[in-house]
Amino acid sequence: GAGVSQSPSNKVTEKGKDVELRCDPISGHTALYWYRQSLGQGLEFLIYFQGNSAPDKSGLPSDRFSAERTGGSVSTLTIQRTQQEDSAVYLCASSPTGDTQYFGPGTRLTVL
Amino acid sequence: QQQVKQSPQSLIVQKGGISIINCAYENTAFDYFPWYQQFPGKGPALLIAIRPDVSEKKEGRFTISFNKSAKQFSLHIMDSQPGDSATYFCAASNTLQGAQKLVFGQGTRLTINP
């Protein structure tokens, strides 16, 4: 079956611009996560959605970052007024409420 | 605060050898410890996972050893193959907290020489 998909696969933007990153989770998975992977670093948790519950935003690095999940499925991560330090691979994962998280291929964001 | 420390950062092993990657954690509330494998340009994929009620779990050539008192766990890859060359991440989470957000180690770049 289809896995987690993310778009775009690559995004190059100029400092100060806003960007939107999209995640399509595996159908039926109620939990959705966003992580950030900086060059040569491990993965850093950003935000978590579980069903209709309020999202866990504890990992968002600043108020420039926000995320939505519409209809319990597709999620969009928005970064406003991008900075060079935002350059990273943004990974989305979904889970059927169990332990296993299934990751998408990521979006590589480059801020010039 | 880095809650999961992983070592080594890079590892080179000859084909057929044993690859060993170690992780240590600080939060005693962690109760789920997965290992992920990541190839260049791909997202991480779950390799094997363990809970602290067992000291070892084996799946094929991959084994997790878990030491609860030392707060350490390790991944052993037996008969390492060139196709195992990838970056490996250990992780931990507190599933009882309900969020299950994973805390990752820094990663180990494994190279298997043919």
PDB file of N, CA and C in Angstrom, chain B residues 5-11 13 18-24 35-37 47 62-65 72-77 84 86-90 106-112:
ATOM      1  N   LYS B   5      22.018   9.570  23.974  1.00  0.00           N
ATOM      2  CA  LYS B   5      23.369   9.729  23.435  1.00  0.00           C
ATOM      3  C   LYS B   5      23.762   8.466  22.679  1.00  0.00           C
ATOM      4  N   GLN B   6      24.227   8.663  21.451  1.00  0.00           N
ATOM      5  CA  GLN B   6      24.540   7.535  20.575  1.00  0.00           C
ATOM      6  C   GLN B   6      26.009   7.567  20.185  1.00  0.00           C
ATOM      7  N   SER B   7      26.603   6.366  20.130  1.00  0.00           N
ATOM      8  CA  SER B   7      28.000   6.257  19.709  1.00  0.00           C
ATOM      9  C   SER B   7      28.238   4.923  19.013  1.00  0.00           C
ATOM     10  N   PRO B   8      29.207   4.850  18.103  1.00  0.00           N
ATOM     11  CA  PRO B   8      30.035   5.951  17.619  1.00  0.00           C
ATOM     12  C   PRO B   8      29.284   6.778  16.571  1.00  0.00           C
ATOM     13  N   GLN B   9      29.866   7.898  16.167  1.00  0.00           N
ATOM     14  CA  GLN B   9      29.269   8.717  15.103  1.00  0.00           C
ATOM     15  C   GLN B   9      29.404   8.031  13.759  1.00  0.00           C
ATOM     16  N   SER B  10      30.510   7.325  13.557  1.00  0.00           N
ATOM     17  CA  SER B  10      30.710   6.585  12.324  1.00  0.00           C
ATOM     18  C   SER B  10      31.421   5.279  12.645  1.00  0.00           C
ATOM     19  N   LEU B  11      31.182   4.294  11.770  1.00  0.00           N
ATOM     20  CA  LEU B  11      31.694   2.953  12.027  1.00  0.00           C
ATOM     21  C   LEU B  11      31.960   2.276  10.692  1.00  0.00           C
ATOM     22  N   VAL B  13      33.039  -1.451   9.140  1.00  0.00           N
ATOM     23  CA  VAL B  13      33.124  -2.870   9.463  1.00  0.00           C
ATOM     24  C   VAL B  13      33.343  -3.649   8.172  1.00  0.00           C
ATOM     25  N   ILE B  18      30.695  -8.075  12.766  1.00  0.00           N
ATOM     26  CA  ILE B  18      29.596  -7.650  13.640  1.00  0.00           C
ATOM     27  C   ILE B  18      29.676  -6.139  13.833  1.00  0.00           C
ATOM     28  N   SER B  19      28.571  -5.464  13.568  1.00  0.00           N
ATOM     29  CA  SER B  19      28.488  -4.019  13.785  1.00  0.00           C
ATOM     30  C   SER B  19      27.762  -3.792  15.106  1.00  0.00           C
ATOM     31  N   ILE B  20      28.323  -2.925  15.946  1.00  0.00           N
ATOM     32  CA  ILE B  20      27.715  -2.647  17.250  1.00  0.00           C
ATOM     33  C   ILE B  20      27.590  -1.143  17.437  1.00  0.00           C
ATOM     34  N   ILE B  21      26.377  -0.707  17.712  1.00  0.00           N
ATOM     35  CA  ILE B  21      26.100   0.713  17.949  1.00  0.00           C
ATOM     36  C   ILE B  21      25.439   0.825  19.321  1.00  0.00           C
ATOM     37  N   ASN B  22      25.885   1.803  20.097  1.00  0.00           N
ATOM     38  CA  ASN B  22      25.432   1.928  21.477  1.00  0.00           C
ATOM     39  C   ASN B  22      24.642   3.209  21.718  1.00  0.00           C
ATOM     40  N   CYS B  23      23.683   3.120  22.619  1.00  0.00           N
ATOM     41  CA  CYS B  23      22.914   4.288  23.023  1.00  0.00           C
ATOM     42  C   CYS B  23      22.704   4.282  24.527  1.00  0.00           C
ATOM     43  N   ALA B  24      22.674   5.475  25.110  1.00  0.00           N
ATOM     44  CA  ALA B  24      22.405   5.636  26.525  1.00  0.00           C
ATOM     45  C   ALA B  24      21.325   6.702  26.682  1.00  0.00           C
ATOM     46  N   TRP B  35      15.014   1.221  16.870  1.00  0.00           N
ATOM     47  CA  TRP B  35      16.148   1.576  16.031  1.00  0.00           C
ATOM     48  C   TRP B  35      15.619   1.806  14.616  1.00  0.00           C
ATOM     49  N   TYR B  36      16.102   2.891  14.014  1.00  0.00           N
ATOM     50  CA  TYR B  36      15.706   3.221  12.651  1.00  0.00           C
ATOM     51  C   TYR B  36      16.932   3.181  11.734  1.00  0.00           C
ATOM     52  N   GLN B  37      16.684   2.777  10.488  1.00  0.00           N
ATOM     53  CA  GLN B  37      17.712   2.722   9.450  1.00  0.00           C
ATOM     54  C   GLN B  37      17.342   3.752   8.385  1.00  0.00           C
ATOM     55  N   LEU B  47      13.615  -0.543  12.118  1.00  0.00           N
ATOM     56  CA  LEU B  47      14.376  -1.774  11.954  1.00  0.00           C
ATOM     57  C   LEU B  47      13.950  -2.820  12.983  1.00  0.00           C
ATOM     58  N   PHE B  62      19.635  -8.873  13.144  1.00  0.00           N
ATOM     59  CA  PHE B  62      19.611  -7.692  14.006  1.00  0.00           C
ATOM     60  C   PHE B  62      19.180  -8.064  15.425  1.00  0.00           C
ATOM     61  N   THR B  63      19.938  -7.602  16.419  1.00  0.00           N
ATOM     62  CA  THR B  63      19.641  -7.874  17.819  1.00  0.00           C
ATOM     63  C   THR B  63      19.751  -6.587  18.615  1.00  0.00           C
ATOM     64  N   ILE B  64      18.765  -6.358  19.481  1.00  0.00           N
ATOM     65  CA  ILE B  64      18.871  -5.280  20.455  1.00  0.00           C
ATOM     66  C   ILE B  64      19.181  -5.918  21.798  1.00  0.00           C
ATOM     67  N   SER B  65      20.202  -5.350  22.480  1.00  0.00           N
ATOM     68  CA  SER B  65      20.487  -5.725  23.857  1.00  0.00           C
ATOM     69  C   SER B  65      20.125  -4.545  24.734  1.00  0.00           C
ATOM     70  N   GLN B  72      21.102   1.706  29.157  1.00  0.00           N
ATOM     71  CA  GLN B  72      21.806   1.597  27.888  1.00  0.00           C
ATOM     72  C   GLN B  72      21.150   0.527  27.022  1.00  0.00           C
ATOM     73  N   PHE B  73      21.233   0.715  25.718  1.00  0.00           N
ATOM     74  CA  PHE B  73      20.796  -0.309  24.785  1.00  0.00           C
ATOM     75  C   PHE B  73      21.659  -0.238  23.539  1.00  0.00           C
ATOM     76  N   SER B  74      21.777  -1.367  22.874  1.00  0.00           N
ATOM     77  CA  SER B  74      22.675  -1.421  21.736  1.00  0.00           C
ATOM     78  C   SER B  74      22.070  -2.243  20.605  1.00  0.00           C
ATOM     79  N   LEU B  75      22.539  -1.952  19.409  1.00  0.00           N
ATOM     80  CA  LEU B  75      22.138  -2.685  18.206  1.00  0.00           C
ATOM     81  C   LEU B  75      23.344  -3.488  17.722  1.00  0.00           C
ATOM     82  N   HIS B  76      23.120  -4.761  17.495  1.00  0.00           N
ATOM     83  CA  HIS B  76      24.152  -5.631  16.944  1.00  0.00           C
ATOM     84  C   HIS B  76      23.676  -6.115  15.581  1.00  0.00           C
ATOM     85  N   ILE B  77      24.516  -5.942  14.576  1.00  0.00           N
ATOM     86  CA  ILE B  77      24.218  -6.466  13.246  1.00  0.00           C
ATOM     87  C   ILE B  77      25.221  -7.576  12.960  1.00  0.00           C
ATOM     88  N   ASP B  84      23.904  -3.140   4.231  1.00  0.00           N
ATOM     89  CA  ASP B  84      23.577  -2.585   5.554  1.00  0.00           C
ATOM     90  C   ASP B  84      24.158  -1.186   5.723  1.00  0.00           C
ATOM     91  N   ALA B  86      24.387   2.386   5.907  1.00  0.00           N
ATOM     92  CA  ALA B  86      23.302   3.351   6.083  1.00  0.00           C
ATOM     93  C   ALA B  86      23.592   4.120   7.371  1.00  0.00           C
ATOM     94  N   THR B  87      22.698   5.054   7.693  1.00  0.00           N
ATOM     95  CA  THR B  87      22.776   5.740   8.982  1.00  0.00           C
ATOM     96  C   THR B  87      21.740   5.130   9.916  1.00  0.00           C
ATOM     97  N   TYR B  88      22.150   4.816  11.108  1.00  0.00           N
ATOM     98  CA  TYR B  88      21.271   4.181  12.093  1.00  0.00           C
ATOM     99  C   TYR B  88      21.018   5.144  13.241  1.00  0.00           C
ATOM    100  N   PHE B  89      19.766   5.225  13.627  1.00  0.00           N
ATOM    101  CA  PHE B  89      19.357   6.076  14.733  1.00  0.00           C
ATOM    102  C   PHE B  89      18.697   5.242  15.815  1.00  0.00           C
ATOM    103  N   CYS B  90      19.125   5.414  17.054  1.00  0.00           N
ATOM    104  CA  CYS B  90      18.353   4.887  18.160  1.00  0.00           C
ATOM    105  C   CYS B  90      17.376   5.971  18.598  1.00  0.00           C
ATOM    106  N   GLN B 106      21.973  10.900  17.890  1.00  0.00           N
ATOM    107  CA  GLN B 106      22.560  11.709  16.830  1.00  0.00           C
ATOM    108  C   GLN B 106      22.839  10.928  15.553  1.00  0.00           C
ATOM    109  N   GLY B 107      22.758   9.635  15.613  1.00  0.00           N
ATOM    110  CA  GLY B 107      22.966   8.831  14.414  1.00  0.00           C
ATOM    111  C   GLY B 107      24.368   8.259  14.300  1.00  0.00           C
ATOM    112  N   THR B 108      24.466   7.099  13.646  1.00  0.00           N
ATOM    113  CA  THR B 108      25.751   6.448  13.358  1.00  0.00           C
ATOM    114  C   THR B 108      25.782   6.104  11.883  1.00  0.00           C
ATOM    115  N   ARG B 109      26.801   6.620  11.203  1.00  0.00           N
ATOM    116  CA  ARG B 109      26.961   6.283   9.789  1.00  0.00           C
ATOM    117  C   ARG B 109      27.778   5.015   9.691  1.00  0.00           C
ATOM    118  N   LEU B 110      27.129   3.940   9.246  1.00  0.00           N
ATOM    119  CA  LEU B 110      27.767   2.627   9.149  1.00  0.00           C
ATOM    120  C   LEU B 110      28.179   2.350   7.709  1.00  0.00           C
ATOM    121  N   THR B 111      29.423   1.951   7.544  1.00  0.00           N
ATOM    122  CA  THR B 111      29.938   1.553   6.233  1.00  0.00           C
ATOM    123  C   THR B 111      30.445   0.126   6.337  1.00  0.00           C
ATOM    124  N   ILE B 112      29.937  -0.734   5.466  1.00  0.00           N
ATOM    125  CA  ILE B 112      30.390  -2.124   5.418  1.00  0.00           C
ATOM    126  C   ILE B 112      31.268  -2.285   4.177  1.00  0.00           C
TER     127      ILE B 112
END
